[in-house]
Amino acid sequence: MPKCQMILPQEHRKSGFVEFKPIPVNQYRRTVREELARYSPEDLRNILRDMRIIRTFETMLSEVKLRGNYKGIPYDHRGPAHLSIGQEAAAVGQAFHLGVEDHIYGSHRSHGEILAKGFSAIRKLGDEELLRIMKSYFDGACLRVVEQGFSGPVKALAVDFLIYGALAEIFGREAGFNKGMGGSMHAFFPPFGIYPNNAIVGGSADIAVGAALYKHIHRRPGIVIANIGDASLGCGPVWEAICLATMDQYRELWDREHRGGLPLIFNFVNNFYGMGGQPVGETMGQRVLARLGAGVNPDQMHAERVDGYNPLAVADAVLRKKEVLLRREGPVLLDVVTYRYSGHSPSDASSYRERSEIEAWQKVDSLEAFGRDLIEAGVCTPEDLEREKEEVEALILKAYRKASDLRISPRVDLKKSGCLLDRVMFSNQRIENLEPGRAPEVLIPKEENPRLKQLAQRSRSAFDEKGNRLPKARCIGIRDALFEAILDRFYADPTLVAYGEENRDWGGAFAVYRGLTEALPYHRLFNTPISEGAIVGSAVGYALEGGRALVELMYCDFMGRAGDEIFNQMSKWQSMSAGILRMPLVLRVSVGSKYGAQHSQDWSSIVAHIPGLKVMFPATPYDAKGMMNLALQGSDPVVFFESQRLYDIGELFEPGGVPEGYYEVQEGEPAIRRKGKDLTIISIGATLYRALEAAEELSVRYGLKAEVIDTRFLNPLNYEKIYESVHKTGKVLLTSDACERGSFLHTMASRITETVFDSLDAPPVIVGSRNWITPAHEMEHFFFPQKEWILDAIHQRIVPLQGHTPTTDQSLETLHERDREGV
Ligand SMILES: Cc1ncc(C[n+]2csc(CCOP(=O)(O)OP(=O)(O)O)c2C)c(N)n1
Ligand SMILES: [Mg+2]
C-alpha cells in the first residue's frame, strides 16, 4: 500500500517565491482594567500571589545556597538550585489557563513552573479529589508531614503540600515528590499535570512530542507544553523534536479521526542566556527566537513572541494557542521573553553581563509592575499586598522548617539490599494490554495478513522431518519470528505504536515489518524524519504518558545520535520518579556487517553499562520471538539487539521449531546450546555460531567436549547456569562481536572469577573484536572473532591442543603489546 503522493517535476520545478507571514511580536495590548472583563479580581490577585510565592521560594533557596541558612535556620544544601527569580510572570501566566489534563515538561530551571502549574491545578480540582491525590501519593508520605500542625481548608493544605513536596524533593528527602530521587532539576508531580523536568538542556522537547503523540493518537484531553530555554534551540534533539512534531503526514496521511496537528507548544522560556553564553548577539543568529517557526511548516508553527514580563500577556497567548491546538492545527512555538536576575546557579558571579542590564530589568520587574497595576485597577490595596507578602513568607518558612529538618524529613535509606533504588530501577510488570477494554485499531483481521499466510507455508524449524537442513528461504528465520511476535502484540495492546525510519511501506530497513503496513493504520505504524534522538526521546514521552512504544534505529551505530535519549532519558525516568512512572519502551537496533566502520559495530556493551536498561540479544528464531514477546509484555525499557547476519537463520535448537502461538523466553536466563564437560564457551549474539563451529572442531580433532552457552540477556542476567558450567569444566572462553576493550565480556569474566575461582584451571579468556574500526567486508575476518581465534586462544591461553598449529596470534604477550599501543 504505497502512499500515492506523486512527486511530479512539473510541480516542483515551477518558479516562484516562498512567502512568509509576519510573526507577531509582543502584540498584546490590554490593560488590567480591560482584562477585568475576563478575569475576576480574585483571579488577578491569585496570579500575583502565585508569582510572589515563587519569588519567595526561589529567594529562600538563594539564601540557603549563598549563606547556608534562611531566617536564621541553618541548612547546607549541597545539590543544585537553578533559580528563576525574575521569570515568575512567564510561569504563572502560562499555568493560568491550563487544566490538570494539560501536561508540562520542563528544564533544570523549573521550580517556578512546578509551583505555578500546581497552584493552577489545586484551584481546578475539587477538595475530595485533592484529598484523594494527597492521601494516595506514596501512601500519604508527603501529606503526613504537611498535616502536622495544619488546620484550615483543603485547598490551603494542598498549597502547603505542593510547596513542601517540591522543596523536600529539592533537598533529597523521602517525603519529596520523587522520594528525593529526582532532586531540584528533575522534580515533578504527575497528578497535577507536572511531568518530568530535565537537566539535559532541551531534553524535554522530544519527550513532549511523544507525550503529545500519545494524546493525539488516543484522543486524550489536554495539551502538552515543553518548557525549554532559549539556548536549547542550539540542541540537535530540539530541532529533531520540531521536525517530528511538524510532519506533513499528520495532516496528509493519517486517517480522518487521527488527522491533524499535535496538541503541543514548544514554549521557549527566553531569558536571553544559556549559562553565560548569549544566544542573541553571540551564540545564535536568529535574533528573534520566534523567527524560527517560520521555516518549519506552512503555519509557521503559529509562532509568536510574547512579553513574559506580563503574566496576562502570557495567559492570553496560551489561551489563544490552546484554541489552535484544539482545532488540531498545532504544534505551536512560543518565544516568551523574560529575564533571570539570579545567576545560572547561586555560585554564578554573572561575569558575562553588566550590572546595569540586570538593573534595567529589575526596574520593570513583573512582580512590582503587576502589583502596581492591580492597585491602579482597584483590585487590591497596598496594604493587601503588604499583608500578602508576610503570609507568603510564613508559608515558605513553614515548608522550609519541615524540609530542612532531618528528623521531620529523613532521606531514603539506601544502605540495605532491597532498598528503594533496588526496587525502582525496573518496574518489572507484565502487562498484556495497557488499555484493557479498548479494541486495537487495525486494518484487517490478523489471520488475513498476507505475510502471515506466506509464513504458514514455511517450516517452523531449520530441518525437515528427516532431519535434513532446509534452505533458508523455506524456514522461519529471525526476521519472520520477530514479525510474528510484533504483529501479535499489535492485536493485543491498543496502545502499541511502532515508528522509526522507513518503518512503513519499506517494511523496516531489514524487512522485519514487511506485512505490517497492510495491517495497521498510520497512527500505529509510521515513518519519521531521520531524527534518531527524537525517535527515542518521543518514545520516552509516549511511554511516560501510558502507552507502549516500539521504535527502531536500523543500525546500533546510530545509537550515537540518540545517546542522551537512551542513556539519560529512556533509562532513568522510572527510577527518578521513585517508581511512579513506567517505561514500556522497546528500542530495536541491529548489528550490521559488510558496511564498514560506521555500520558494523556491536554496542551491546555500551548499553549494558547504563543502569536502568534491559538489554537483550537473541541469536535464534525461537529466542527472537520469545524475547520480543517478553519485551513487549513488560513495563521496562529494553534495548533489543538483532544481528543482520542472522535474520535468515532457521531454528536449529528447539526440537519443535518456532511455536506459532505466544510464548516467552524466561528473562535473564542464558541457554545451553551444546553440552560439554571440558570447557565452557560463552557467546553473545551472532558469535554463537562461530562458538559452535569451534566446539565441533574441538570435539572432532582434539577430543574436547565444549559446553556452549548463549548469553541472550546482558541485563538482567542470571549467572547460575554459567557458574555451574564453569564449575564443572574449570575453563572458560567468552566471545562476542563487541570490541574487546571494555566489553561486557569482561564484566562476566570478573564475576566468574570471583564466584568460581577455586574451580578455574586458567583465567577466563576473552575473544572480542579487535579494538579497531571495522574494515571493509572483504577484511572483516581480521576484525570480528572467528572460529580460528577461539581455537587459537584456547590453545595459547587455556589448554594446549595436541597437534594444533595456530593461524592467529592470541597470546597474552601480543595483547599486552596492543594494550601499550591502544589498539
Ligand atoms: C546537553 C547539555 N549541555 C549543557 C548543559 C549545561 N547547562 C546547563 S543549563 C545551560 C544553559 C541553558 O540555557 P537555556 O536553555 O537558555 O536555559 P536557562 O538556563 O536559561 O533557563 C547549560 C549550558 C546541560 N545541562 N545539558
Ligand atoms: Mg536561557
PDB file of C-alpha atoms and ligand atoms in Angstrom, residues 82-84 87 107-110 113 185 198-203 228-233 235 268-277 279 340 343-344 564 568, ligand 1:
ATOM      1  CA  HIS A  82      18.882  26.823  39.259  1.00  0.00           C
ATOM      2  CA  LEU A  83      16.702  29.725  40.190  1.00  0.00           C
ATOM      3  CA  SER A  84      14.168  31.639  38.153  1.00  0.00           C
ATOM      4  CA  GLN A  87      10.841  34.775  35.464  1.00  0.00           C
ATOM      5  CA  SER A 107      14.041  22.017  32.363  1.00  0.00           C
ATOM      6  CA  HIS A 108      16.692  22.362  35.045  1.00  0.00           C
ATOM      7  CA  ARG A 109      15.150  25.747  35.939  1.00  0.00           C
ATOM      8  CA  SER A 110      11.573  24.677  36.515  1.00  0.00           C
ATOM      9  CA  GLU A 113       6.747  26.149  36.609  1.00  0.00           C
ATOM     10  CA  MET A 185      16.435  19.613  38.326  1.00  0.00           C
ATOM     11  CA  ASN A 198      15.036  17.604  32.552  1.00  0.00           C
ATOM     12  CA  ALA A 199      18.614  18.503  33.436  1.00  0.00           C
ATOM     13  CA  ILE A 200      19.705  17.848  29.887  1.00  0.00           C
ATOM     14  CA  VAL A 201      19.264  21.131  28.027  1.00  0.00           C
ATOM     15  CA  GLY A 202      16.415  20.685  25.546  1.00  0.00           C
ATOM     16  CA  GLY A 203      15.784  17.152  26.839  1.00  0.00           C
ATOM     17  CA  ILE A 228      12.726  24.737  27.362  1.00  0.00           C
ATOM     18  CA  GLY A 229      15.290  27.528  27.404  1.00  0.00           C
ATOM     19  CA  ASP A 230      16.245  29.895  24.603  1.00  0.00           C
ATOM     20  CA  ALA A 231      19.732  28.394  24.435  1.00  0.00           C
ATOM     21  CA  SER A 232      18.274  24.920  23.902  1.00  0.00           C
ATOM     22  CA  LEU A 233      17.458  25.915  20.356  1.00  0.00           C
ATOM     23  CA  CYS A 235      20.493  21.450  20.553  1.00  0.00           C
ATOM     24  CA  PHE A 268      10.863  28.751  24.804  1.00  0.00           C
ATOM     25  CA  VAL A 269      11.453  30.452  28.128  1.00  0.00           C
ATOM     26  CA  ASN A 270      13.618  33.130  26.637  1.00  0.00           C
ATOM     27  CA  ASN A 271      15.752  34.682  29.361  1.00  0.00           C
ATOM     28  CA  PHE A 272      18.436  35.614  26.830  1.00  0.00           C
ATOM     29  CA  TYR A 273      21.160  33.484  28.363  1.00  0.00           C
ATOM     30  CA  GLY A 274      22.440  29.967  28.300  1.00  0.00           C
ATOM     31  CA  MET A 275      24.752  29.799  31.275  1.00  0.00           C
ATOM     32  CA  GLY A 276      26.994  32.655  30.268  1.00  0.00           C
ATOM     33  CA  GLY A 277      26.557  32.379  26.529  1.00  0.00           C
ATOM     34  CA  PRO A 279      22.090  33.490  22.081  1.00  0.00           C
ATOM     35  CA  ARG A 340      16.588  35.988  35.344  1.00  0.00           C
ATOM     36  CA  GLY A 343      22.766  33.730  38.243  1.00  0.00           C
ATOM     37  CA  HIS A 344      22.557  30.491  36.312  1.00  0.00           C
ATOM     38  CA  ASP A 564      21.137  11.232  25.535  1.00  0.00           C
ATOM     39  CA  ASN A 568      19.693   9.631  30.265  1.00  0.00           C
TER      40      ASN A 568
HETATM   41  C1  LIG B   1      23.031  18.901  26.950  1.00  0.00           C
HETATM   42  C2  LIG B   1      23.513  19.872  27.985  1.00  0.00           C
HETATM   43  N1  LIG B   1      24.521  20.691  27.674  1.00  0.00           N
HETATM   44  C3  LIG B   1      24.980  21.580  28.588  1.00  0.00           C
HETATM   45  C4  LIG B   1      24.425  21.628  29.839  1.00  0.00           C
HETATM   46  C5  LIG B   1      24.966  22.596  30.889  1.00  0.00           C
HETATM   47  N2  LIG B   1      23.974  23.694  31.029  1.00  0.00           N
HETATM   48  C6  LIG B   1      23.038  23.684  31.994  1.00  0.00           C
HETATM   49  S1  LIG B   1      21.977  24.923  31.852  1.00  0.00           S
HETATM   50  C7  LIG B   1      22.748  25.532  30.494  1.00  0.00           C
HETATM   51  C8  LIG B   1      22.204  26.733  29.815  1.00  0.00           C
HETATM   52  C9  LIG B   1      20.841  26.505  29.331  1.00  0.00           C
HETATM   53  O1  LIG B   1      20.297  27.674  28.815  1.00  0.00           O
HETATM   54  P1  LIG B   1      18.781  27.729  28.432  1.00  0.00           P
HETATM   55  O2  LIG B   1      18.405  26.530  27.689  1.00  0.00           O
HETATM   56  O3  LIG B   1      18.538  29.040  27.786  1.00  0.00           O
HETATM   57  O4  LIG B   1      18.041  27.660  29.857  1.00  0.00           O
HETATM   58  P2  LIG B   1      18.207  28.644  31.079  1.00  0.00           P
HETATM   59  O5  LIG B   1      19.337  28.134  31.918  1.00  0.00           O
HETATM   60  O6  LIG B   1      18.465  29.987  30.536  1.00  0.00           O
HETATM   61  O7  LIG B   1      16.923  28.558  31.809  1.00  0.00           O
HETATM   62  C10 LIG B   1      23.838  24.757  30.168  1.00  0.00           C
HETATM   63  C11 LIG B   1      24.745  25.027  29.046  1.00  0.00           C
HETATM   64  C12 LIG B   1      23.379  20.724  30.128  1.00  0.00           C
HETATM   65  N3  LIG B   1      22.793  20.680  31.305  1.00  0.00           N
HETATM   66  N4  LIG B   1      22.916  19.897  29.172  1.00  0.00           N
END
